XYZ file of C-alpha atoms in Angstrom:
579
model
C 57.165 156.755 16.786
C 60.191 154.599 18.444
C 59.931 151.312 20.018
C 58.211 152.368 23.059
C 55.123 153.813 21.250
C 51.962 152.433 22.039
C 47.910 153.210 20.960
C 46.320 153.557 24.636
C 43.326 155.533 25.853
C 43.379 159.237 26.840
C 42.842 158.228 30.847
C 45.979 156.157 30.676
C 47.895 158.379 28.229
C 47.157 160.886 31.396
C 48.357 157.896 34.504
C 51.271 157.834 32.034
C 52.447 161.372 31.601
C 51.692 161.924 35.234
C 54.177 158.945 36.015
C 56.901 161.222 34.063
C 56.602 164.104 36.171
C 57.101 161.737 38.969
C 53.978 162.465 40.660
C 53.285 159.838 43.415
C 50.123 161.674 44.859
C 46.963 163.070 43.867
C 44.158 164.972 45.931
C 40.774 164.357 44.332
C 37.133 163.851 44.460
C 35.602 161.510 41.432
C 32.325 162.162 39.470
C 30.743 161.452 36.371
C 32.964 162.870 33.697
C 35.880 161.690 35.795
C 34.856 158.248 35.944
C 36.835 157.233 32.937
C 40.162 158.810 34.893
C 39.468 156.941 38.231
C 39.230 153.195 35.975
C 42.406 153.600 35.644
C 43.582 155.060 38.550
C 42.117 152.136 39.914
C 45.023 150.044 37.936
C 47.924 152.334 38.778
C 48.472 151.541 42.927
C 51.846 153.429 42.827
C 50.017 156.759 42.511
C 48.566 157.271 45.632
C 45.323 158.932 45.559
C 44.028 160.927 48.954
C 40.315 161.421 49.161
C 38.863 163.796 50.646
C 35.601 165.338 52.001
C 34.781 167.993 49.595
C 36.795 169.279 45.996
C 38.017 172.229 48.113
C 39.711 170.406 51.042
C 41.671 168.451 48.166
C 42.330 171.997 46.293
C 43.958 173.324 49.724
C 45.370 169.830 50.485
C 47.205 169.590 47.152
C 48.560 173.118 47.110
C 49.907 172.598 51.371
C 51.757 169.273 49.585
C 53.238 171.380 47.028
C 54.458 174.219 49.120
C 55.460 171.469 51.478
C 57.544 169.207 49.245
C 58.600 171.830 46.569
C 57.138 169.735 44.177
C 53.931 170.342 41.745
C 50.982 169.366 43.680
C 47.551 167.788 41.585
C 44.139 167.863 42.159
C 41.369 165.813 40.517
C 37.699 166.830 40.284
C 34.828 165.988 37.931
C 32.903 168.807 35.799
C 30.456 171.401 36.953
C 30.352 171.823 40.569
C 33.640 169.326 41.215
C 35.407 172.060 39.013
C 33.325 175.006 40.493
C 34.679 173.898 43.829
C 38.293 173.947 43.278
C 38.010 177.613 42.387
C 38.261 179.170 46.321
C 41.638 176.430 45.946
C 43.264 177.724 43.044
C 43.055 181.536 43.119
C 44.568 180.747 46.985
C 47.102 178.997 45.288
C 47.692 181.430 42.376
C 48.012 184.649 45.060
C 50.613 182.284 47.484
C 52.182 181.034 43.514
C 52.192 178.001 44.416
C 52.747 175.108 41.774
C 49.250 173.072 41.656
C 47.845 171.195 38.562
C 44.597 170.874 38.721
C 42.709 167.918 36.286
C 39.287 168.292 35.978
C 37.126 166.549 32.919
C 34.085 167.876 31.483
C 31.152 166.372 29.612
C 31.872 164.550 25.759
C 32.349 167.488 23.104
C 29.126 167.314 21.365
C 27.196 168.458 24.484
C 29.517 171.117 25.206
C 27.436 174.546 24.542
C 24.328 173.002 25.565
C 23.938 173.391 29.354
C 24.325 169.907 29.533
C 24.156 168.059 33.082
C 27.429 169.437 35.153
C 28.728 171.631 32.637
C 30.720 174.325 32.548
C 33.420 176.389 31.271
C 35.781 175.612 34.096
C 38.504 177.678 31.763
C 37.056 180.253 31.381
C 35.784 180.693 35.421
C 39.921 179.914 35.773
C 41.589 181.862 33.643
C 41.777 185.106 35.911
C 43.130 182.563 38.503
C 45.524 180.359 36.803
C 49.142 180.744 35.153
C 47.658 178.758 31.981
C 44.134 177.146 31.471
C 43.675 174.916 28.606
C 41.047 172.917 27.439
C 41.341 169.175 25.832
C 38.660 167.852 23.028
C 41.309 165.456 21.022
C 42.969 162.815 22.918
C 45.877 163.693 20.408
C 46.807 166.574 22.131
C 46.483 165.314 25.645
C 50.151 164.322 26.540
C 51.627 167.446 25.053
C 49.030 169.626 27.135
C 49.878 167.687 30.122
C 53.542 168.001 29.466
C 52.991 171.759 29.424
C 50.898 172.188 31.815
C 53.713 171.093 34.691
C 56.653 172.736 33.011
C 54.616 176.246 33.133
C 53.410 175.080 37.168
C 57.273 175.163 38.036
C 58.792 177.677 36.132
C 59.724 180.714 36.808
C 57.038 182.114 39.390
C 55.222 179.336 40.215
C 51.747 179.086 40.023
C 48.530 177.074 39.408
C 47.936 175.302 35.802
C 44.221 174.389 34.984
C 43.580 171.243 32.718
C 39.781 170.752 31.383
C 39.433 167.799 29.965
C 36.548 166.420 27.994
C 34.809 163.165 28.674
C 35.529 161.799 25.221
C 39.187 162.786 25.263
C 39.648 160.467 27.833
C 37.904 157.292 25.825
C 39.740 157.815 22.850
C 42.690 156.048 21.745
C 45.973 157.286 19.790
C 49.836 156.883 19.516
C 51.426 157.790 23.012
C 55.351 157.478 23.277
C 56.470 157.901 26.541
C 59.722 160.834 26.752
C 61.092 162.298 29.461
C 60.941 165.878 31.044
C 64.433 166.600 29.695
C 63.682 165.439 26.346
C 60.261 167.175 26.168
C 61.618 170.322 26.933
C 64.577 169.940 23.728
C 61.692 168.148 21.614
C 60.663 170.019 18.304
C 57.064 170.525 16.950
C 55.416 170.324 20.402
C 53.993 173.182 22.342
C 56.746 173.931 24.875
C 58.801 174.566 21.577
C 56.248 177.042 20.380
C 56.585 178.538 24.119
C 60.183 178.548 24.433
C 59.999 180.421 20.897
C 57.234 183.037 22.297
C 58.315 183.965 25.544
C 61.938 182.864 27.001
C 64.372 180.273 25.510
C 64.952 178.631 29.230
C 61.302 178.590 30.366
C 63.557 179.517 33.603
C 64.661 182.960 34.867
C 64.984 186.296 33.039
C 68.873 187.596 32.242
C 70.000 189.486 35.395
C 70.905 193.137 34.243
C 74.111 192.825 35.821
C 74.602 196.826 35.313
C 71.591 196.965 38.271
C 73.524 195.319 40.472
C 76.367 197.260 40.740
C 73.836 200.372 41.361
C 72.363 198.682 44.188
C 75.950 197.742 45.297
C 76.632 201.479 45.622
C 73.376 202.382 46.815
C 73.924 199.928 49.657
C 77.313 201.667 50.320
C 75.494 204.607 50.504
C 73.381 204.822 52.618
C 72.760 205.112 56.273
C 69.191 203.741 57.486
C 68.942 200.236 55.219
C 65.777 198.331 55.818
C 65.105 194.851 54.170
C 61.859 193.296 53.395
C 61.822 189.568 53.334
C 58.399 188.587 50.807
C 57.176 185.087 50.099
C 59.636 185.067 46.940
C 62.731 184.820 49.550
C 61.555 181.052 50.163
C 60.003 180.309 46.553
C 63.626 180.919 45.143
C 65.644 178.944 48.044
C 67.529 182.348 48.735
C 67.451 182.490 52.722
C 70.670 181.881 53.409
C 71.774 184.691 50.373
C 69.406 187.276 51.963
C 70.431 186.669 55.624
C 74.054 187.450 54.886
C 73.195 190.451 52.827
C 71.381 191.449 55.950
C 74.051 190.936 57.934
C 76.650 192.118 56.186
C 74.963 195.530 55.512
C 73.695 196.052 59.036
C 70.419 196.023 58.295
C 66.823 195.839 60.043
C 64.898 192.840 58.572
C 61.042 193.230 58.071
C 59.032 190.314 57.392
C 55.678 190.028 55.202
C 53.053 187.310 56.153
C 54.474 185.003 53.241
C 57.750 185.488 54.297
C 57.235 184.045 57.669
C 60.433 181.847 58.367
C 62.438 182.649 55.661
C 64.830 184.070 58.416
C 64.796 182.821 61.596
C 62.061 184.904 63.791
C 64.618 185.390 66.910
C 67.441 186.680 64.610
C 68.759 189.677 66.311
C 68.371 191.739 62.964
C 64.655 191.128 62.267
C 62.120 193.703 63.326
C 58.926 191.060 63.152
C 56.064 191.262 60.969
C 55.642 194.838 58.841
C 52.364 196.471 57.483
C 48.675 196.855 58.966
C 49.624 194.568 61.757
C 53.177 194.850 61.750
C 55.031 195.594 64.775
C 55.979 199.228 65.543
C 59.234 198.880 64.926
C 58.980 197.587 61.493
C 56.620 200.226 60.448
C 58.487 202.798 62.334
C 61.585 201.374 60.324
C 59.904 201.905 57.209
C 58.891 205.314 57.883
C 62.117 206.303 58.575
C 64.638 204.533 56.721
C 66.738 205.815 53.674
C 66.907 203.116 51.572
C 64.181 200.141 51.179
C 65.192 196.863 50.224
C 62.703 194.246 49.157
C 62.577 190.915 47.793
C 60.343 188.443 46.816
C 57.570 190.644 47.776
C 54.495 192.167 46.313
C 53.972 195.364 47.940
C 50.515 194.676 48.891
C 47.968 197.056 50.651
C 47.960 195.301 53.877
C 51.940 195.765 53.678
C 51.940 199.955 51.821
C 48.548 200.701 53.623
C 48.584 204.229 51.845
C 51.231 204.183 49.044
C 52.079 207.905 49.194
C 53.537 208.284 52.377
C 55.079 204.371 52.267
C 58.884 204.903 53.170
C 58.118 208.366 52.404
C 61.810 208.684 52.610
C 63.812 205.988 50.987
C 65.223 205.083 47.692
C 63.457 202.172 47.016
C 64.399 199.010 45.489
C 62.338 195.544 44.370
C 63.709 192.629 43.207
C 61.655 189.988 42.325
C 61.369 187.252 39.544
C 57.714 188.601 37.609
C 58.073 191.975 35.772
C 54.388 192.515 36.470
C 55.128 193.219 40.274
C 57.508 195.706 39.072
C 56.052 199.863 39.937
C 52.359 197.958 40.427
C 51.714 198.762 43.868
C 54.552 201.037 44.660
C 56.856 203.431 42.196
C 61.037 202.350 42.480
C 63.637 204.139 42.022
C 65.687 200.548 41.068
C 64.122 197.245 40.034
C 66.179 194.025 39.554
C 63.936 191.320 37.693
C 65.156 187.845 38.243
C 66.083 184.860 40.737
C 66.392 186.058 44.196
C 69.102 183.492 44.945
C 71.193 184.269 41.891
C 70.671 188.118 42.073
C 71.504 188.100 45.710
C 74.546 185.962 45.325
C 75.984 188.615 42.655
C 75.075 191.387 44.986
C 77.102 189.451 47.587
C 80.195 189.290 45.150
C 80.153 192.977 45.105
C 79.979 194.021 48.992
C 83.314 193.806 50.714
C 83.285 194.257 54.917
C 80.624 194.727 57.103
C 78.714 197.553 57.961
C 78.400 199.221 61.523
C 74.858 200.743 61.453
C 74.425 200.574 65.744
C 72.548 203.865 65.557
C 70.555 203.302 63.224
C 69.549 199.618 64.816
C 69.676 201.661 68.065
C 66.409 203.539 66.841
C 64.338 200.797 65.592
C 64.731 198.569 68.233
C 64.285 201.199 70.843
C 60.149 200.364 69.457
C 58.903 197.073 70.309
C 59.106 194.152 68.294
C 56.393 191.908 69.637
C 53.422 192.913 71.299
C 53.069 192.123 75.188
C 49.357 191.241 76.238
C 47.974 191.574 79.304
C 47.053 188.496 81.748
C 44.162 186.536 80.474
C 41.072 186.318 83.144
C 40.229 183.474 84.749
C 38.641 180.581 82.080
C 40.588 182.154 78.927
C 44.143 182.324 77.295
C 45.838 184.812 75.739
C 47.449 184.382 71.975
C 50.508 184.498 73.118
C 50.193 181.792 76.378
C 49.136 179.576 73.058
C 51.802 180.356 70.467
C 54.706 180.375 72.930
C 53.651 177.316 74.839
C 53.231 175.597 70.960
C 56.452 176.896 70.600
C 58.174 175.578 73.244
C 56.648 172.119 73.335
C 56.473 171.201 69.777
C 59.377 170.237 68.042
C 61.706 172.882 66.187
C 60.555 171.372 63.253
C 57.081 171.525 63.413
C 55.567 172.478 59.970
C 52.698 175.177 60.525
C 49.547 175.534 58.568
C 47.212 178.424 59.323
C 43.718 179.885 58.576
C 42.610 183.250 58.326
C 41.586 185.686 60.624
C 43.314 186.848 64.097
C 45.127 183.281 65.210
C 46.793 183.883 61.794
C 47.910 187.180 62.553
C 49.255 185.858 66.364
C 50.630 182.893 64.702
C 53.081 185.147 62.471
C 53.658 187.206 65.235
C 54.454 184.747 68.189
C 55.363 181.090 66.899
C 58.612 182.477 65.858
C 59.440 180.795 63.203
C 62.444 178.863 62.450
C 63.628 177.789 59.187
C 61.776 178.763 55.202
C 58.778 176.817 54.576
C 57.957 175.909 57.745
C 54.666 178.022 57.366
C 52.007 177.538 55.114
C 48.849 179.913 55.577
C 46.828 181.987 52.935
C 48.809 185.327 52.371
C 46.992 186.653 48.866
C 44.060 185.307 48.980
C 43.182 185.202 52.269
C 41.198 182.062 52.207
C 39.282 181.118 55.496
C 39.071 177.338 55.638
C 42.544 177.008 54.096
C 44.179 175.462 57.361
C 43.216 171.609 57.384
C 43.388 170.674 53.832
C 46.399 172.270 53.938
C 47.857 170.441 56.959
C 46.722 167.172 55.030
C 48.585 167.817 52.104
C 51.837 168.939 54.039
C 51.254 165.529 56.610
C 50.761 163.240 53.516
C 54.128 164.909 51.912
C 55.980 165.005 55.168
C 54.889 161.670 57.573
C 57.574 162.358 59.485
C 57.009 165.444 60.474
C 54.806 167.192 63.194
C 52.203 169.269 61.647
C 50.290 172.174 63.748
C 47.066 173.657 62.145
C 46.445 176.934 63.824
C 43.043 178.071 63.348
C 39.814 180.124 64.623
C 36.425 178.652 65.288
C 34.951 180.942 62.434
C 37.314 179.683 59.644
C 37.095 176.107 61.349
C 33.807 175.719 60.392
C 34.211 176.377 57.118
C 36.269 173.046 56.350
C 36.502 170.948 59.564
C 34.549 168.135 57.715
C 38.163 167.346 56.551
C 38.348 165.409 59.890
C 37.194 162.757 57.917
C 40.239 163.380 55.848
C 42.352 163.265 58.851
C 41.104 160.531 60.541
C 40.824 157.754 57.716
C 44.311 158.137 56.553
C 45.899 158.541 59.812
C 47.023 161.788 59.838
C 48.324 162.965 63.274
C 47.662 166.388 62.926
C 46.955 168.571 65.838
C 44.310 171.275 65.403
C 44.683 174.421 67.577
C 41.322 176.419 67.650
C 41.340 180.064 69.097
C 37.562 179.484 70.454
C 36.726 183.122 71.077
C 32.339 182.766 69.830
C 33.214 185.568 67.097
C 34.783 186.238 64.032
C 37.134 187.876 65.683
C 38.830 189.916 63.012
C 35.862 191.539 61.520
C 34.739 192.203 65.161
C 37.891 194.003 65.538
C 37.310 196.119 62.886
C 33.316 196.411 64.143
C 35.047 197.497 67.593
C 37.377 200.109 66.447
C 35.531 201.579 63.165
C 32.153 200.325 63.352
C 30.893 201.784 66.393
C 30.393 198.691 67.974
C 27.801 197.318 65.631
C 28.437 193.344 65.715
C 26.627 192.586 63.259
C 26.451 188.940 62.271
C 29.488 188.264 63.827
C 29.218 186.301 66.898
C 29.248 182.666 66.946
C 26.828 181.732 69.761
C 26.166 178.508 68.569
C 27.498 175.012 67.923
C 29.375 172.365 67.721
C 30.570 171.631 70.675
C 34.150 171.219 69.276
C 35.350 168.139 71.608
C 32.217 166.554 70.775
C 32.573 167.204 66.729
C 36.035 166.160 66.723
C 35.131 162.674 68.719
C 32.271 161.832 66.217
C 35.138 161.955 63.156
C 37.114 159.853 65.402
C 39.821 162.285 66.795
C 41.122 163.155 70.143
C 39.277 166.474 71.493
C 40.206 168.474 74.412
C 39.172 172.106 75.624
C 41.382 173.683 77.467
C 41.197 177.383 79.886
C 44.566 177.698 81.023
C 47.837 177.723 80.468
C 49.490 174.781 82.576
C 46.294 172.349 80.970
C 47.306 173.260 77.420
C 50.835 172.735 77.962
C 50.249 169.400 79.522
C 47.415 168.263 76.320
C 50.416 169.743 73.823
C 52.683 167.145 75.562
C 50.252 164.326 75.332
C 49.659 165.102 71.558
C 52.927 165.010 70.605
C 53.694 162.045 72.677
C 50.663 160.005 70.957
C 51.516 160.558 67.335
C 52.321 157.012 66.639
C 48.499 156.339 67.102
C 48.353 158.009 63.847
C 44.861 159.811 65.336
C 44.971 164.109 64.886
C 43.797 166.207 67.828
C 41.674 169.104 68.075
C 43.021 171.463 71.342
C 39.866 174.188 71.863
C 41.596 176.950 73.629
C 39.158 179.767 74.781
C 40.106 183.117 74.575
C 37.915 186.446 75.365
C 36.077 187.143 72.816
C 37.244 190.744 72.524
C 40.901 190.117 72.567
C 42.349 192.298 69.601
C 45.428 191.643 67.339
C 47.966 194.407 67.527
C 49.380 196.589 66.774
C 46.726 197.750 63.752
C 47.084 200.306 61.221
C 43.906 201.048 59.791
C 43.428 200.683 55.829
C 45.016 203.216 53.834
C 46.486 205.312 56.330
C 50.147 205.783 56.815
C 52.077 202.650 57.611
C 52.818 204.468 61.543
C 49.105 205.745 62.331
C 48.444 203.241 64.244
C 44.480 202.419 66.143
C 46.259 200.068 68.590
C 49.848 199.514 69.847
């Protein structure tokens, strides 16, 4: 105990350790076993707290501030259903790994076990869906937990960190001596020691095997037909600039996944556009034919391998990425390099001398198209790509981009164009409909400055929009673009093309009225059925974001208007159902 020591309550032991990690901003929804937390909330004014309509808006809203901000993002919510709630919000988060600590409380101890009023074993629900859960009966364990619970968020892959906290825990008084991050992670006796012991001294990256690199260096020399994958883990690890310059030094076509939308510029001459089940044809044609795979940061998923036997069928392939447990999961290497993007990439770098003339190769993928061309829109509708290109064009360059899930996030990737890393933030794991506006909440309240754009689909729109109230209240200028089509438009797709036509259950012929709904929360509404009308409503939204009010833009599009290209599930990655 040194000078600074003091006996204080578990709630402000909790304001307190929050206060080290620098948080300024909390997402939440209070509650009974909460109550105790929000008292003293109540006396700390310099941590902001944002509340919003329901525990998962704040879930979604407090991982879009994270990925936003590149700090750890935290989310409050009382026991049983609060906690219930924020599951959708953290297994998004854990997919995306994105750094969120969510704080819930739980009834006192001696009613734990006995299906007391809102319990429930929020840790156990978690722990599937979480880097770490822990649970908190002794307020003399609180700050180390807490402590913890943010270094493990942040380090190495990020990722969601669950803290259950019981009712009592947050009465009770003891000893609490305030310390910095620094000095917690050098202290002795606490639990990050007994971590750093466990698993890796650093809590940071794994040792590079340097011996790997010099393999791929030859392998890169090598080989004729490179192709590069650029996965979410490209912007997690701030290695953009690393892996455009390895691009471009080796000559090489640049596939993008969904999560690593913007981690190279989307009009870069090298990239081939978005790769997998509705990746352009001549990523996938890339892939098919290339002789040596490249990817980074990325997880080899089944909407990216489709079937994994015939995925680059003919490569030597290589992952690097910073969790061993990616590693030969979803698809067998021949090289793996387990570590920090940036620093493995910068080593890699080191080794390659001269650039690479691969025009024949280049000539043959981009002899396929790269973006799909749609045909013109009849009279009263849009297509995707009238919307995306005239957002594009009007918005500023640095417009940050939240999306649903569904088709619109599909044209989104595919048209928008995106233009620097983290500029998009949409559900790539998880695939969480109803992600968008909490989201675009959390990413306004972490970057005022900025324009935000919430793409979404009237489907996964309903699933959240009472997070106008959100919006609204705290002046967020946020402008909403719904892709109105009546339908849930991907699983009609899929009804269309492998269900013989059978809608069933999918088409939306009912309300709101969207204009209406988002004038009773108090927010501009406008539909709009053609192009020059959008584009002059995108003008007047941007134009009026000092009025601090967000705008929903209902853009109606035919309802059978399909995303392609499309693979279909499990086939090979160039069978494709549409082009």
């Amino acid at each position: 105990m040194n000078n600074s020591s003091r006996k204080i309550n578990g709630s402000e032991i909790l304001i307190q350790c929050l206060r080290e990690q620098g948080v300024d901003t909390v997402f939440g929804y209070p509650g009974g076993a909460i109550l105790n937390v929000y008292d003293k909330l109540y006396e700390h004014p310099e941590i902001r707290h944002i509340l919003t309509a329901h525990e998962q808006g704040a879930s979604h809203a407090a991982d879009g501030y994270a990925r936003s901000t590149g700090k750890v993002g935290v989310c409050l919510a009382t026991s049983g259903p609060g906690s219930t709630n924020l599951t959708t919000g953290i297994a998004t988060a854990y997919m995306d790994s994105s750094p969120v600590v969510f704080i819930t409380c739980n009834v006192n101890s001696d009613l734990i076990g006995r299906d007391s009023f809102q319990e429930v074993d929020i840790t156990g629900v978690s722990l599937p869906i979480t880097k770490c859960s822990y649970t908190v009966s002794n307020v003399a364990n609180l700050a180390d937990t807490v402590r913890e619970a943010f270094a493990i968020a942040r380090s190495g892959r990020p990722g969601p960190v669950l803290i259950d906290i019981q009712k009592n825990a947050t009465a009770d008084e003891c000893i609490y001596t305030p310390t910095t991050t620094e000095e917690y992670f050098e202290s002795k006796g606490t639990r990050i020691e007994r971590l750093r012991t466990t698993h890796h001294p650093s809590m940071g990256y794994p040792n590079i095997d340097i011996n790997a690199i010099d393999t791929l260096a030859e392998m890169l020399g090598q080989c004729q037909k490179p192709l590069m994958i650029c996965g979410g883990g490209v912007i997690r690890a701030g290695a953009s600039k690393e892996f455009r310059e390895l691009a471009e030094l080796v000559d090489s076509p640049i596939a993008i996944t969904v999560m690593g939308g913007g981690a190279v510029h989307g009009r870069h001459p090298l990239v081939t556009g978005m790769i997998g089940m509705h990746g352009s044809q001549a990523s996938n044609m890339a892939c098919d034919a290339c002789d040596l795979l490249l990817a980074v940061g990325c997880r080899f998923s089944d909407r990216v391998t489709l079937n994994p036997a015939g995925f680059a069928k003919n490569a030597k392939i290589v992952h690097i990425d910073i969790d061993p447990s990616e590693i030969d999961k979803n698809i067998k290497t021949d090289l793996h390099i387990i570590g920090d993007a940036k620093r493995i990439l910068t080593l890699l770098l080191d080794r390659l001398r001269g650039h690479v003339d691969r025009s024949e190769w280049k000539n043959y993928v981009f002899s396929f198209p790269r973006e799909t061309e749609y045909d013109d829109a009849e009279d009263g509708t849009l297509t995707p790509k009238e919307i995306l290109s005239a957002a594009a064009e009007i918005l500023p360059q640095d417009t940050m981009v939240t999306t649903d899930v569904g088709q619109h996030q599909m044209w989104a990737i595919q048209h928008f164009k995106f233009d620097y890393p983290g500029q998009l933030m949409t559900s790539g794991g998880f695939g969480t409909m109803g992600f968008g506006l909490g989201a675009a909440i959390g990413v306004q309240v972490g970057n005022p400055e900025k324009t935000v754009l919430h793409v979404t689909g009237d489907g996964s729109f309903r699933m959240n929009c009472n997070e106008l109230a959100t919006e609204q209240y705290y002046k967020l200028p946020i402008i909403t673009l719904l892709f109105d089509n009546s339908t849930l438009g991907m699983v009609r797709q899929w009804q269309h093309l492998i269900y013989h036509e059978h809608y069933s259950q999918t088409t939306l012929d009912r309300g709101p009225d969207f204009v209406k709904l988002a004038e009773a929360y108090g927010v501009h509404g406008r539909r709009v059925t053609d192009e020059a009308t959008l584009r002059k409503v995108l003008t007047e939204a941007v134009n009026s974001r000092s009025d601090g009010l967000g705008w929903v833009i209902d853009c109606r599009i035919d309802i059978d208007e399909m995303v392609r290209p499309m693979v279909g599930g499990n086939s090979f990655i160039t069978n494709f159902m549409l082009y």
